[in-house]
Coordinates of C-alpha atoms in Angstrom, one line a residue:
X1 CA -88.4 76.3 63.4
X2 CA -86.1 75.1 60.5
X3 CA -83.5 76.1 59.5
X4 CA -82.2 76.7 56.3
X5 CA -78.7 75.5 54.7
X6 CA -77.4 78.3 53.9
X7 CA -78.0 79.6 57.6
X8 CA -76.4 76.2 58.7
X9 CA -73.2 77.1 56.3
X10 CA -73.5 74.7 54.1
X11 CA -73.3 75.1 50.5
X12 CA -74.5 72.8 48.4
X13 CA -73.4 74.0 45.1
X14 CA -73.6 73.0 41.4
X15 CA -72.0 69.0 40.9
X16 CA -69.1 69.0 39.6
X17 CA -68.8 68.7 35.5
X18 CA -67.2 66.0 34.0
X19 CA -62.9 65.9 33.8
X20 CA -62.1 67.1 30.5
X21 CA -60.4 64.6 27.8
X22 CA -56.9 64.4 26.8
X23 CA -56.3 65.4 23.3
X24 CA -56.7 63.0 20.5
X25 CA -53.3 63.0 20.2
X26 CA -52.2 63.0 23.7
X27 CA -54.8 59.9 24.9
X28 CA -53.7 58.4 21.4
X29 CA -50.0 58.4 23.5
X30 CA -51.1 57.4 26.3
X31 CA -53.1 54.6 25.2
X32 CA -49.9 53.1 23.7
X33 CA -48.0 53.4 26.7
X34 CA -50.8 51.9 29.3
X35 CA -51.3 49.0 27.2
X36 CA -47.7 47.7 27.5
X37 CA -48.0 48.7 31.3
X38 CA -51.8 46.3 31.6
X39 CA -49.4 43.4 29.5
X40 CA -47.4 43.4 32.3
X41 CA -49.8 41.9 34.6
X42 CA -52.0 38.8 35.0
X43 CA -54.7 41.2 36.5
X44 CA -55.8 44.4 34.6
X45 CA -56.2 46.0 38.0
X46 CA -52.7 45.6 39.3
X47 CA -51.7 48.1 36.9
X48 CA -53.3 51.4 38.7
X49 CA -50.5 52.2 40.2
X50 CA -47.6 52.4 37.6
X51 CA -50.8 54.0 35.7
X52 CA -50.7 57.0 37.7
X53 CA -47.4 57.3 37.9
X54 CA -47.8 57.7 34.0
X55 CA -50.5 60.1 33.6
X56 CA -48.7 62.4 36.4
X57 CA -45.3 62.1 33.9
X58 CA -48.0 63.6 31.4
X59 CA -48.8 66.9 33.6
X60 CA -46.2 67.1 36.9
X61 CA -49.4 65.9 39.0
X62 CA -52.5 63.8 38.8
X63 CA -55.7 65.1 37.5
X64 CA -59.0 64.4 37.3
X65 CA -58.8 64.0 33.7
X66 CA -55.9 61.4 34.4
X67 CA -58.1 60.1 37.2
X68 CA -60.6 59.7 34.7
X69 CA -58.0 58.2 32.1
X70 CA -57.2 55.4 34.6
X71 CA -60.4 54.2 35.0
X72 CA -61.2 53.9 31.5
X73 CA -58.6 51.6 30.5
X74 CA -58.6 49.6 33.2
X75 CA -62.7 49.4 33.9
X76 CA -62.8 51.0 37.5
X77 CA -64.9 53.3 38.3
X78 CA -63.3 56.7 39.2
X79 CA -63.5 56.8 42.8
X80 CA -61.8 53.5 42.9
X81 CA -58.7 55.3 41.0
X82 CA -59.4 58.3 43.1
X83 CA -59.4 55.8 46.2
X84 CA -55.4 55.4 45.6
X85 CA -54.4 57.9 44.0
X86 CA -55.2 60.0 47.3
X87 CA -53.6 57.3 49.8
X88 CA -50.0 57.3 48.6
X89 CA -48.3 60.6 49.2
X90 CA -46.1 60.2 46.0
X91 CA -49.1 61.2 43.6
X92 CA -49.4 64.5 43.9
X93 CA -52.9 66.5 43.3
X94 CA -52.0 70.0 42.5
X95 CA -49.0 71.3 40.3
X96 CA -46.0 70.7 41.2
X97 CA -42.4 72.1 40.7
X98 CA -40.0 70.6 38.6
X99 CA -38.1 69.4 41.3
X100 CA -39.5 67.7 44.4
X101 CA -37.1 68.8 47.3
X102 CA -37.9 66.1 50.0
X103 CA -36.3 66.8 53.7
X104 CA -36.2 63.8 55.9
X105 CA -37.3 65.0 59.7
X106 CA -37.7 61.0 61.0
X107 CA -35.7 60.4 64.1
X108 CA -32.2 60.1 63.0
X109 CA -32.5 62.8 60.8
X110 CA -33.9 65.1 62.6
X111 CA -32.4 65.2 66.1
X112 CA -29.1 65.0 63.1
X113 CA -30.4 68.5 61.3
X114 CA -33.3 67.5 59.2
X115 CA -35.6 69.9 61.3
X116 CA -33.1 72.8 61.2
X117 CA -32.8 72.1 57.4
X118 CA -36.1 72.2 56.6
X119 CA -37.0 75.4 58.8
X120 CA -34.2 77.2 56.9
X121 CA -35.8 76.1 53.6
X122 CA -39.2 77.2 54.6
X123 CA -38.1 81.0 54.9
X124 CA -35.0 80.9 52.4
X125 CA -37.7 79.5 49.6
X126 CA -40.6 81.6 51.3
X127 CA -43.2 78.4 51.1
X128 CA -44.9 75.9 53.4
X129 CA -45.0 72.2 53.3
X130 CA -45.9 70.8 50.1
X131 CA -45.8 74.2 48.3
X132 CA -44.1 75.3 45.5
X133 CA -41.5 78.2 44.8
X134 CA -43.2 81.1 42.4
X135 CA -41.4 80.0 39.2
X136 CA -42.3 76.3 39.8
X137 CA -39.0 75.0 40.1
X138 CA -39.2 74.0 43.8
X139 CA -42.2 72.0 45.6
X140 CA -40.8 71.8 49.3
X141 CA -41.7 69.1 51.5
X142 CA -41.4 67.0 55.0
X143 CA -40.4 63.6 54.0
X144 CA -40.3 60.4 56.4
X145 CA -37.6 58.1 56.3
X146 CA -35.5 57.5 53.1
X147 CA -33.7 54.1 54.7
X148 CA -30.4 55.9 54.3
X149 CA -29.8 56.8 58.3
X150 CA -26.0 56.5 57.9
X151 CA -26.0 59.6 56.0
X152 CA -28.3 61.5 58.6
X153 CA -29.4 64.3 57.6
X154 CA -30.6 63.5 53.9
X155 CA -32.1 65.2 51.3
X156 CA -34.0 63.9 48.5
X157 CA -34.4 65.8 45.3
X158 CA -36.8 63.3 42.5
X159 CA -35.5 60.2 44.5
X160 CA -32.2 61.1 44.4
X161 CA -30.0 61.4 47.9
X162 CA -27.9 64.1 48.4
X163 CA -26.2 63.0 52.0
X164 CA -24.8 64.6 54.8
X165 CA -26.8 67.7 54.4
X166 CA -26.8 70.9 56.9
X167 CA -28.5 74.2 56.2
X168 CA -25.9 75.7 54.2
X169 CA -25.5 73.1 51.9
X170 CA -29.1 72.6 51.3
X171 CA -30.0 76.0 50.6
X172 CA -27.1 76.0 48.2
X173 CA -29.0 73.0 46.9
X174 CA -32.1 74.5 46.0
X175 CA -30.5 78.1 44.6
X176 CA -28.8 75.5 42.5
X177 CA -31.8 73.9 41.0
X178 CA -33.8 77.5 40.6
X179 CA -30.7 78.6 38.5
X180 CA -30.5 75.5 36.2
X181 CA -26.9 74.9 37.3
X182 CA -26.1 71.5 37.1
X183 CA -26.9 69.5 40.6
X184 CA -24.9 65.8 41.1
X185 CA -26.4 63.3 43.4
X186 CA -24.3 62.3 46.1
X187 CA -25.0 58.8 44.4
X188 CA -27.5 56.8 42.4
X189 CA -28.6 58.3 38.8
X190 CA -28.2 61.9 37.5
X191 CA -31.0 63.9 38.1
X192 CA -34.1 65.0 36.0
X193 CA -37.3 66.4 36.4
X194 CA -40.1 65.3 38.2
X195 CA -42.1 64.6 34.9
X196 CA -39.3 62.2 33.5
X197 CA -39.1 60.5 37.5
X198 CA -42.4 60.1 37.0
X199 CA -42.1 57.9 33.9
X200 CA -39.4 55.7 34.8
X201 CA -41.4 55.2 38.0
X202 CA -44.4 54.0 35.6
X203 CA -41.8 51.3 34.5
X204 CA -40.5 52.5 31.1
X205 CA -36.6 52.6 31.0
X206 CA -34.5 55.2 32.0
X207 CA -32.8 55.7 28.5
X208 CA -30.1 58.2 29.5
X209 CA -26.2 57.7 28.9
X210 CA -24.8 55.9 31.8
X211 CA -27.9 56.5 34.5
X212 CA -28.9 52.7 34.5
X213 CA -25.0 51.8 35.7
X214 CA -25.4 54.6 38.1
X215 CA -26.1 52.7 41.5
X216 CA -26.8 54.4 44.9
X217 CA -25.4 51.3 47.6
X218 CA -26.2 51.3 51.0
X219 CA -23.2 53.2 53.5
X220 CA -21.1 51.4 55.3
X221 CA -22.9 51.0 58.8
X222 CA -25.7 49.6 56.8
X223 CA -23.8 46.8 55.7
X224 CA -22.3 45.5 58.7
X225 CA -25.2 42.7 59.2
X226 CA -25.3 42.0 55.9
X227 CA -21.3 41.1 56.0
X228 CA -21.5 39.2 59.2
X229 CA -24.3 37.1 58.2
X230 CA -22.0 36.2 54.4
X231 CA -19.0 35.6 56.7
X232 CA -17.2 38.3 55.5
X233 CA -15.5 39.8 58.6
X234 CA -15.0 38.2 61.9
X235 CA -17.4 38.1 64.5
X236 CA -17.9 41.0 67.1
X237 CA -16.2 40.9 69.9
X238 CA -18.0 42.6 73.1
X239 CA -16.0 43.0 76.6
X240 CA -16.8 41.2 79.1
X241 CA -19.0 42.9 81.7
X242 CA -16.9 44.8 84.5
X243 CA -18.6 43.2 87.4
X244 CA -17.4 39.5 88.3
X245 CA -14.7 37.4 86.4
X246 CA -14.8 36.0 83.1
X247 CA -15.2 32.5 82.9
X248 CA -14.7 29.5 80.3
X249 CA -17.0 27.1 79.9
X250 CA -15.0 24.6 82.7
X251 CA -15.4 27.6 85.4
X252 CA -11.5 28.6 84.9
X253 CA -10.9 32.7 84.2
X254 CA -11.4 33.5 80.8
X255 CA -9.4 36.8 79.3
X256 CA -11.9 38.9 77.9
X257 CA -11.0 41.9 78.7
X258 CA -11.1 45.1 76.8
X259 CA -9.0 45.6 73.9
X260 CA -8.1 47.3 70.5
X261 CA -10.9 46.3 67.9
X262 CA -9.5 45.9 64.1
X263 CA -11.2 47.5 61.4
X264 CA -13.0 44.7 60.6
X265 CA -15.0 44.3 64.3
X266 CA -18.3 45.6 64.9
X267 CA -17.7 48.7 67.8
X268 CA -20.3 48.1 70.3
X269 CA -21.3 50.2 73.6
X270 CA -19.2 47.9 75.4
X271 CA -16.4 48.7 73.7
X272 CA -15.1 51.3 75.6
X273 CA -15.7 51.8 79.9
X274 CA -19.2 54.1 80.4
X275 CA -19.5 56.6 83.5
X276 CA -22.5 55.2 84.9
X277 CA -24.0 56.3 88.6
X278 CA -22.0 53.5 90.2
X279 CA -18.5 54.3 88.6
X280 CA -18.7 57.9 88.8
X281 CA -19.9 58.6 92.6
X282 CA -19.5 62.8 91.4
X283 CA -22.5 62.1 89.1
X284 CA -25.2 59.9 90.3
X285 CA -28.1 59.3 88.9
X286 CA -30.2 57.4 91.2
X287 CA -30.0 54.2 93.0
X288 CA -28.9 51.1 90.9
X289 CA -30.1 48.1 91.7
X290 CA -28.9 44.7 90.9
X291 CA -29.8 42.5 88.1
X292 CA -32.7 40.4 89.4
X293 CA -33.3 42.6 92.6

């Protein structure tokens, strides 16, 4: 007995029509625009990416018709564009808000807040992951890590930081950007939508007063290896362990005992004495063994 798709709940439906074109005007634009991007490359291909980045500053997302835009002036077929355009979770495929409010829940950020500030988002802005407040100001979102774990928990808004975030501040944030009150980054550029992001990501310059001298360093516990490996402070100094005497190189005791680091030494975990099982008998945790038993 066979049976029949429909019964099997499959749907095979009508195929899909073609993407619809740009505008004269519009693709006229764009053309313009992608053929100083293609100059910028040896290989046609290599330009895909800052491609899409252009045709999603054209709509707030990438569609088929910009799909279909891509492959046209560079010579790929369509599910060759569609191919990346899908992989890299900054293209987005559906409308978008005009701000893209990303929460960082990696490790650092999250056992630091992240996941209590992006719960709180959820229900103060009423949408999921990836969806977007009802006047399309907001698109809400988990983010992994923005490399700025010194300022645990961060928030993102376009590729801006705004640091040091907790609930309050955040949701402060977003009521903020919903108003069209003016939002400051805790550092880099000033702000803008997600359309104009989008176009300075494509690689055309970011012609607003004073944004290019804008700069959004890294924090201070960043920089520590950085500074040791120029020579700029002097080299950390860690205690010697507790167990056994110091020694020189001829055998002869060696002060290295704890003391008062200067501002320009490295703190390590050694810095200061630790309970462990074996110095604190009230709280053990276990036999310890010795090093190589």
């Amino acid at each position: 007995m066979t049976t029949s798709s429909s019964e099997r709940g499959v749907s095979l439906g009508m195929p899909e029509l073609p993407a619809p074109a740009y505008p004269d005007d519009v693709r006229a634009r764009l053309e313009t625009d992608a053929r100083e991007i293609i100059a910028r490359y040896p290989d046609s291909r290599s330009a895909l990416l800052p491609l899409l980045h252009l045709v999603q500053a054209e709509e707030g997302h990438v569609t088929r018709t910009g799909m279909q835009f891509c492959a046209d002036v560079l010579e790929l077929t369509t599910a060759e564009v569609t191919a990346v355009a899908t992989f890299y979770t900054m293209y987005r495929r559906k409308p978008s808000g005009d701000y893209q409010v990303g929460v960082c829940t990696n490790t650092l950020c999250a056992v630091m807040g992240g996941d209590a500030i992006f719960t709180e988002l959820q229900e103060h802005l009423g949408v999921g992951n990836g969806e977007t407040t009802d006047d399309g100001k907001v698109t809400l979102e988990h983010i992994e890590c923005n490399a700025a774990c010194d300022f645990a928990p961060v928030v993102m808004v376009n590729w801006e930081f705004f640091d040091n975030q907790t609930p309050a501040t955040a949701k402060r944030l977003v009521d903020d950007l919903r108003a069209g009150r003016p939002v400051e980054p805790t550092r880099g550029a000033p702000l803008c939508t997600f359309k104009e992001t989008a176009r300075i990501l494509a690689g055309f310059p970011d012609e607003r007063p004073g944004a290019v001298e804008a700069t959004g360093g890294a924090g201070p516990a960043s920089l520590v290896g950085l500074r040791l490996a120029r020579g700029e402070t002097a080299p950390a100094r860690v205690v010697h362990p507790r167990e056994g005497a110091a020694q020189d190189r001829d055998g002869a005791p060696a002060d290295r005992g704890a003391h008062e680091p200067s501002p320009s030494e490295h703190l390590s975990s050694h810095d200061a004495p630790q309970d462990t099982s074996a110095s604190d008998p009230a709280h053990p945790a276990g036999p310890a063994a010795e090093e190589g038993e």
